[in-house]
CSV table of N, CA and C in Angstrom, one decimal:
chain,number,residue,atom,x,y,z
A,1,MET,N,-42.6,16.3,-16.3
A,1,MET,CA,-41.2,16.4,-16.1
A,1,MET,C,-40.7,17.7,-16.7
A,2,ARG,N,-41.2,18.1,-17.9
A,2,ARG,CA,-40.8,19.3,-18.5
A,2,ARG,C,-41.0,20.5,-17.6
A,3,ASP,N,-42.1,20.5,-16.8
A,3,ASP,CA,-42.3,21.6,-15.9
A,3,ASP,C,-41.3,21.7,-14.8
A,4,HIS,N,-40.8,20.6,-14.4
A,4,HIS,CA,-39.8,20.6,-13.3
A,4,HIS,C,-38.4,20.7,-13.7
A,5,LEU,N,-38.0,20.0,-14.8
A,5,LEU,CA,-36.6,20.0,-15.2
A,5,LEU,C,-36.4,20.8,-16.5
A,6,GLY,N,-37.4,21.2,-17.2
A,6,GLY,CA,-37.3,21.9,-18.4
A,6,GLY,C,-36.9,21.0,-19.6
A,7,LEU,N,-37.0,19.7,-19.4
A,7,LEU,CA,-36.7,18.7,-20.4
A,7,LEU,C,-37.8,17.7,-20.6
A,8,THR,N,-38.0,17.2,-21.8
A,8,THR,CA,-38.9,16.1,-22.0
A,8,THR,C,-38.3,14.8,-21.4
A,9,PRO,N,-39.1,13.8,-21.0
A,9,PRO,CA,-38.6,12.6,-20.5
A,9,PRO,C,-37.5,11.9,-21.3
A,10,THR,N,-37.7,12.0,-22.7
A,10,THR,CA,-36.8,11.4,-23.6
A,10,THR,C,-35.4,12.1,-23.5
A,11,LYS,N,-35.4,13.4,-23.5
A,11,LYS,CA,-34.2,14.2,-23.4
A,11,LYS,C,-33.5,14.0,-22.1
A,12,PHE,N,-34.3,13.9,-21.0
A,12,PHE,CA,-33.8,13.7,-19.7
A,12,PHE,C,-33.0,12.3,-19.6
A,13,LEU,N,-33.7,11.3,-20.1
A,13,LEU,CA,-33.0,10.0,-20.1
A,13,LEU,C,-31.8,9.9,-21.0
A,14,ARG,N,-31.8,10.6,-22.2
A,14,ARG,CA,-30.7,10.7,-23.0
A,14,ARG,C,-29.5,11.4,-22.3
A,15,ASN,N,-29.8,12.4,-21.6
A,15,ASN,CA,-28.7,13.1,-20.8
A,15,ASN,C,-28.2,12.2,-19.7
A,16,VAL,N,-29.0,11.5,-19.1
A,16,VAL,CA,-28.5,10.5,-18.1
A,16,VAL,C,-27.6,9.5,-18.7
A,17,ARG,N,-28.0,9.0,-19.8
A,17,ARG,CA,-27.1,8.0,-20.5
A,17,ARG,C,-25.8,8.6,-21.0
A,18,LEU,N,-25.9,9.9,-21.5
A,18,LEU,CA,-24.7,10.6,-22.0
A,18,LEU,C,-23.7,10.8,-20.8
A,19,ASP,N,-24.3,11.2,-19.6
A,19,ASP,CA,-23.5,11.3,-18.4
A,19,ASP,C,-22.8,10.0,-18.0
A,20,ARG,N,-23.5,8.9,-18.1
A,20,ARG,CA,-22.9,7.6,-17.8
A,20,ARG,C,-21.8,7.3,-18.8
A,21,VAL,N,-22.0,7.5,-20.0
A,21,VAL,CA,-20.9,7.3,-21.0
A,21,VAL,C,-19.7,8.1,-20.7
A,22,ARG,N,-19.9,9.4,-20.5
A,22,ARG,CA,-18.8,10.3,-20.2
A,22,ARG,C,-18.0,9.8,-19.0
A,23,ASN,N,-18.7,9.4,-17.9
A,23,ASN,CA,-18.1,8.9,-16.7
A,23,ASN,C,-17.2,7.7,-17.1
A,24,GLU,N,-17.7,6.7,-17.8
A,24,GLU,CA,-17.0,5.5,-18.2
A,24,GLU,C,-15.7,5.9,-19.0
A,25,LEU,N,-15.9,6.8,-20.0
A,25,LEU,CA,-14.8,7.2,-20.8
A,25,LEU,C,-13.7,8.0,-20.0
A,26,ALA,N,-14.2,8.8,-19.1
A,26,ALA,CA,-13.2,9.6,-18.3
A,26,ALA,C,-12.4,8.7,-17.3
A,27,VAL,N,-13.1,7.8,-16.7
A,27,VAL,CA,-12.4,6.9,-15.7
A,27,VAL,C,-11.6,5.8,-16.4
A,28,LYS,N,-12.1,5.2,-17.4
A,28,LYS,CA,-11.4,4.2,-18.3
A,28,LYS,C,-10.5,3.3,-17.5
A,29,CYS,N,-11.1,2.6,-16.5
A,29,CYS,CA,-10.3,1.6,-15.7
A,29,CYS,C,-10.0,0.3,-16.5
A,30,VAL,N,-10.8,0.1,-17.5
A,30,VAL,CA,-10.7,-1.2,-18.3
A,30,VAL,C,-9.7,-0.9,-19.4
A,31,PRO,N,-8.6,-1.6,-19.5
A,31,PRO,CA,-7.7,-1.4,-20.6
A,31,PRO,C,-8.4,-1.7,-22.0
A,32,GLY,N,-8.1,-0.9,-23.0
A,32,GLY,CA,-8.6,-1.2,-24.3
A,32,GLY,C,-10.1,-0.7,-24.5
A,33,THR,N,-10.5,0.3,-23.6
A,33,THR,CA,-11.8,0.8,-23.7
A,33,THR,C,-12.0,1.5,-25.0
A,34,LEU,N,-13.1,1.2,-25.7
A,34,LEU,CA,-13.5,1.8,-27.0
A,34,LEU,C,-14.8,2.6,-26.8
A,35,VAL,N,-14.8,3.7,-27.5
A,35,VAL,CA,-15.9,4.6,-27.4
A,35,VAL,C,-17.2,3.8,-27.9
A,36,SER,N,-17.0,3.1,-29.0
A,36,SER,CA,-18.2,2.4,-29.6
A,36,SER,C,-18.7,1.4,-28.6
A,37,ASP,N,-17.9,0.7,-27.9
A,37,ASP,CA,-18.4,-0.3,-26.9
A,37,ASP,C,-19.2,0.3,-25.8
A,38,VAL,N,-18.6,1.4,-25.3
A,38,VAL,CA,-19.3,2.1,-24.2
A,38,VAL,C,-20.6,2.7,-24.7
A,39,ALA,N,-20.6,3.3,-25.8
A,39,ALA,CA,-21.8,4.0,-26.4
A,39,ALA,C,-22.9,3.0,-26.6
A,40,THR,N,-22.6,1.8,-27.2
A,40,THR,CA,-23.6,0.8,-27.5
A,40,THR,C,-24.1,0.2,-26.2
A,41,ARG,N,-23.2,0.0,-25.2
A,41,ARG,CA,-23.7,-0.5,-23.9
A,41,ARG,C,-24.7,0.4,-23.3
A,42,TRP,N,-24.7,1.7,-23.5
A,42,TRP,CA,-25.6,2.6,-23.0
A,42,TRP,C,-26.8,2.9,-23.9
A,43,GLY,N,-26.9,2.1,-25.0
A,43,GLY,CA,-28.1,2.2,-25.9
A,43,GLY,C,-27.9,3.2,-27.0
A,44,PHE,N,-26.7,3.7,-27.3
A,44,PHE,CA,-26.5,4.6,-28.5
A,44,PHE,C,-26.0,3.7,-29.6
A,45,ASN,N,-27.0,3.4,-30.5
A,45,ASN,CA,-26.6,2.4,-31.6
A,45,ASN,C,-26.2,3.2,-32.9
A,46,ASN,N,-26.6,4.4,-33.1
A,46,ASN,CA,-26.1,5.2,-34.2
A,46,ASN,C,-24.9,6.0,-33.7
A,47,LEU,N,-23.7,5.6,-34.0
A,47,LEU,CA,-22.5,6.2,-33.4
A,47,LEU,C,-22.3,7.6,-33.9
A,48,GLY,N,-22.7,7.9,-35.1
A,48,GLY,CA,-22.5,9.2,-35.7
A,48,GLY,C,-23.4,10.2,-35.0
A,49,ARG,N,-24.6,9.8,-34.7
A,49,ARG,CA,-25.6,10.7,-34.0
A,49,ARG,C,-25.1,10.8,-32.6
A,50,PHE,N,-24.7,9.7,-32.0
A,50,PHE,CA,-24.2,9.7,-30.6
A,50,PHE,C,-23.0,10.7,-30.4
A,51,SER,N,-22.1,10.7,-31.4
A,51,SER,CA,-20.9,11.6,-31.3
A,51,SER,C,-21.4,13.1,-31.4
A,52,ALA,N,-22.4,13.3,-32.2
A,52,ALA,CA,-22.9,14.7,-32.4
A,52,ALA,C,-23.6,15.2,-31.1
A,53,VAL,N,-24.5,14.3,-30.5
A,53,VAL,CA,-25.2,14.8,-29.3
A,53,VAL,C,-24.2,14.9,-28.1
A,54,TYR,N,-23.2,14.0,-28.1
A,54,TYR,CA,-22.2,14.1,-27.0
A,54,TYR,C,-21.4,15.4,-27.2
A,55,ASN,N,-21.0,15.8,-28.4
A,55,ASN,CA,-20.3,17.0,-28.6
A,55,ASN,C,-21.2,18.2,-28.3
A,56,GLU,N,-22.5,18.1,-28.6
A,56,GLU,CA,-23.4,19.2,-28.3
A,56,GLU,C,-23.5,19.4,-26.8
A,57,ARG,N,-23.5,18.3,-26.0
A,57,ARG,CA,-23.7,18.4,-24.6
A,57,ARG,C,-22.5,18.8,-23.8
A,58,PHE,N,-21.3,18.2,-24.3
A,58,PHE,CA,-20.1,18.4,-23.5
A,58,PHE,C,-19.0,19.3,-24.2
A,59,ALA,N,-19.3,19.7,-25.4
A,59,ALA,CA,-18.3,20.6,-26.1
A,59,ALA,C,-17.0,19.9,-26.4
A,60,GLU,N,-17.1,18.6,-26.5
A,60,GLU,CA,-15.9,17.8,-27.0
A,60,GLU,C,-16.4,16.5,-27.5
A,61,TYR,N,-15.6,15.8,-28.3
A,61,TYR,CA,-16.0,14.5,-28.9
A,61,TYR,C,-15.7,13.4,-27.9
A,62,PRO,N,-16.4,12.3,-27.9
A,62,PRO,CA,-16.1,11.2,-27.0
A,62,PRO,C,-14.7,10.7,-27.0
A,63,ARG,N,-14.1,10.7,-28.2
A,63,ARG,CA,-12.6,10.3,-28.3
A,63,ARG,C,-11.7,11.2,-27.5
A,64,GLU,N,-12.1,12.5,-27.4
A,64,GLU,CA,-11.3,13.5,-26.7
A,64,GLU,C,-11.4,13.2,-25.2
A,65,THR,N,-12.6,12.8,-24.7
A,65,THR,CA,-12.7,12.4,-23.3
A,65,THR,C,-11.9,11.2,-23.0
A,66,LEU,N,-11.9,10.2,-23.9
A,66,LEU,CA,-11.2,9.0,-23.7
A,66,LEU,C,-9.7,9.2,-23.7
A,67,GLU,N,-9.2,10.1,-24.5
A,67,GLU,CA,-7.8,10.4,-24.7
A,67,GLU,C,-7.2,11.2,-23.5
A,68,ARG,N,-8.0,11.9,-22.7
A,68,ARG,CA,-7.5,12.6,-21.6
A,68,ARG,C,-7.0,11.7,-20.5
A,69,PRO,N,-5.9,12.1,-19.9
A,69,PRO,CA,-5.4,11.3,-18.7
A,69,PRO,C,-6.5,11.3,-17.6
A,70,ALA,N,-6.6,10.1,-17.0
A,70,ALA,CA,-7.5,10.0,-15.9
A,70,ALA,C,-7.0,9.1,-14.8
A,71,THR,N,-7.5,9.3,-13.6
A,71,THR,CA,-7.1,8.4,-12.5
A,71,THR,C,-8.2,7.4,-12.3
A,72,CYS,N,-7.9,6.2,-12.2
A,72,CYS,CA,-8.9,5.1,-12.0
A,72,CYS,C,-9.2,5.0,-10.6
A,73,HIS,N,-10.5,5.1,-10.2
A,73,HIS,CA,-11.0,4.9,-8.9
A,73,HIS,C,-11.2,3.4,-8.8
A,74,PRO,N,-10.7,2.8,-7.7
A,74,PRO,CA,-10.8,1.3,-7.7
A,74,PRO,C,-12.3,0.8,-7.6
A,75,ALA,N,-13.2,1.6,-7.2
A,75,ALA,CA,-14.6,1.1,-7.1
A,75,ALA,C,-15.4,1.2,-8.5
A,76,VAL,N,-14.8,1.9,-9.4
A,76,VAL,CA,-15.5,2.1,-10.7
A,76,VAL,C,-14.8,1.3,-11.8
A,77,GLY,N,-15.6,0.5,-12.5
A,77,GLY,CA,-15.2,-0.1,-13.7
A,77,GLY,C,-14.3,-1.4,-13.4
A,78,THR,N,-14.2,-1.7,-12.2
A,78,THR,CA,-13.3,-2.9,-11.9
A,78,THR,C,-14.1,-3.8,-11.0
A,79,ARG,N,-13.6,-5.0,-10.7
A,79,ARG,CA,-14.2,-5.9,-9.7
A,79,ARG,C,-13.3,-5.9,-8.5
A,80,ALA,N,-12.9,-4.8,-8.0
A,80,ALA,CA,-12.0,-4.7,-6.9
A,80,ALA,C,-12.7,-5.0,-5.6
A,81,PHE,N,-14.0,-4.9,-5.5
A,81,PHE,CA,-14.7,-5.1,-4.2
A,81,PHE,C,-15.4,-6.5,-4.3
A,82,SER,N,-15.2,-7.3,-3.3
A,82,SER,CA,-15.8,-8.6,-3.2
A,82,SER,C,-17.1,-8.5,-2.6
A,83,THR,N,-18.0,-9.4,-2.9
A,83,THR,CA,-19.3,-9.5,-2.3
A,83,THR,C,-19.3,-10.0,-0.9
A,84,ARG,N,-18.1,-10.6,-0.5
A,84,ARG,CA,-18.0,-11.1,0.9
A,84,ARG,C,-17.4,-10.1,1.8
A,85,GLY,N,-17.3,-8.8,1.4
A,85,GLY,CA,-16.8,-7.8,2.3
A,85,GLY,C,-15.3,-7.8,2.4
A,86,GLU,N,-14.5,-8.5,1.6
A,86,GLU,CA,-13.1,-8.5,1.6
A,86,GLU,C,-12.6,-7.4,0.8
A,87,ARG,N,-11.4,-7.0,1.0
A,87,ARG,CA,-10.7,-5.9,0.2
A,87,ARG,C,-9.5,-6.4,-0.5
């Protein structure tokens, strides 16, 4: 993986998880979203270290992402779509 992406598998997976956290924080369709809840859901149990690597990757802290205004897309973070094909 390092030869193809320039990252170890561990760093690649961490970056994927960081991207998912950032997406959830930016979209924030669920009222009362907490950085700690999103981070632990994606496997970041040391919140201090999580905040540091998040800042290293995105040049902002997770709380700053969460505080920015965002538009909620109905398909993300909600149960807007039924499994029966109804809208």
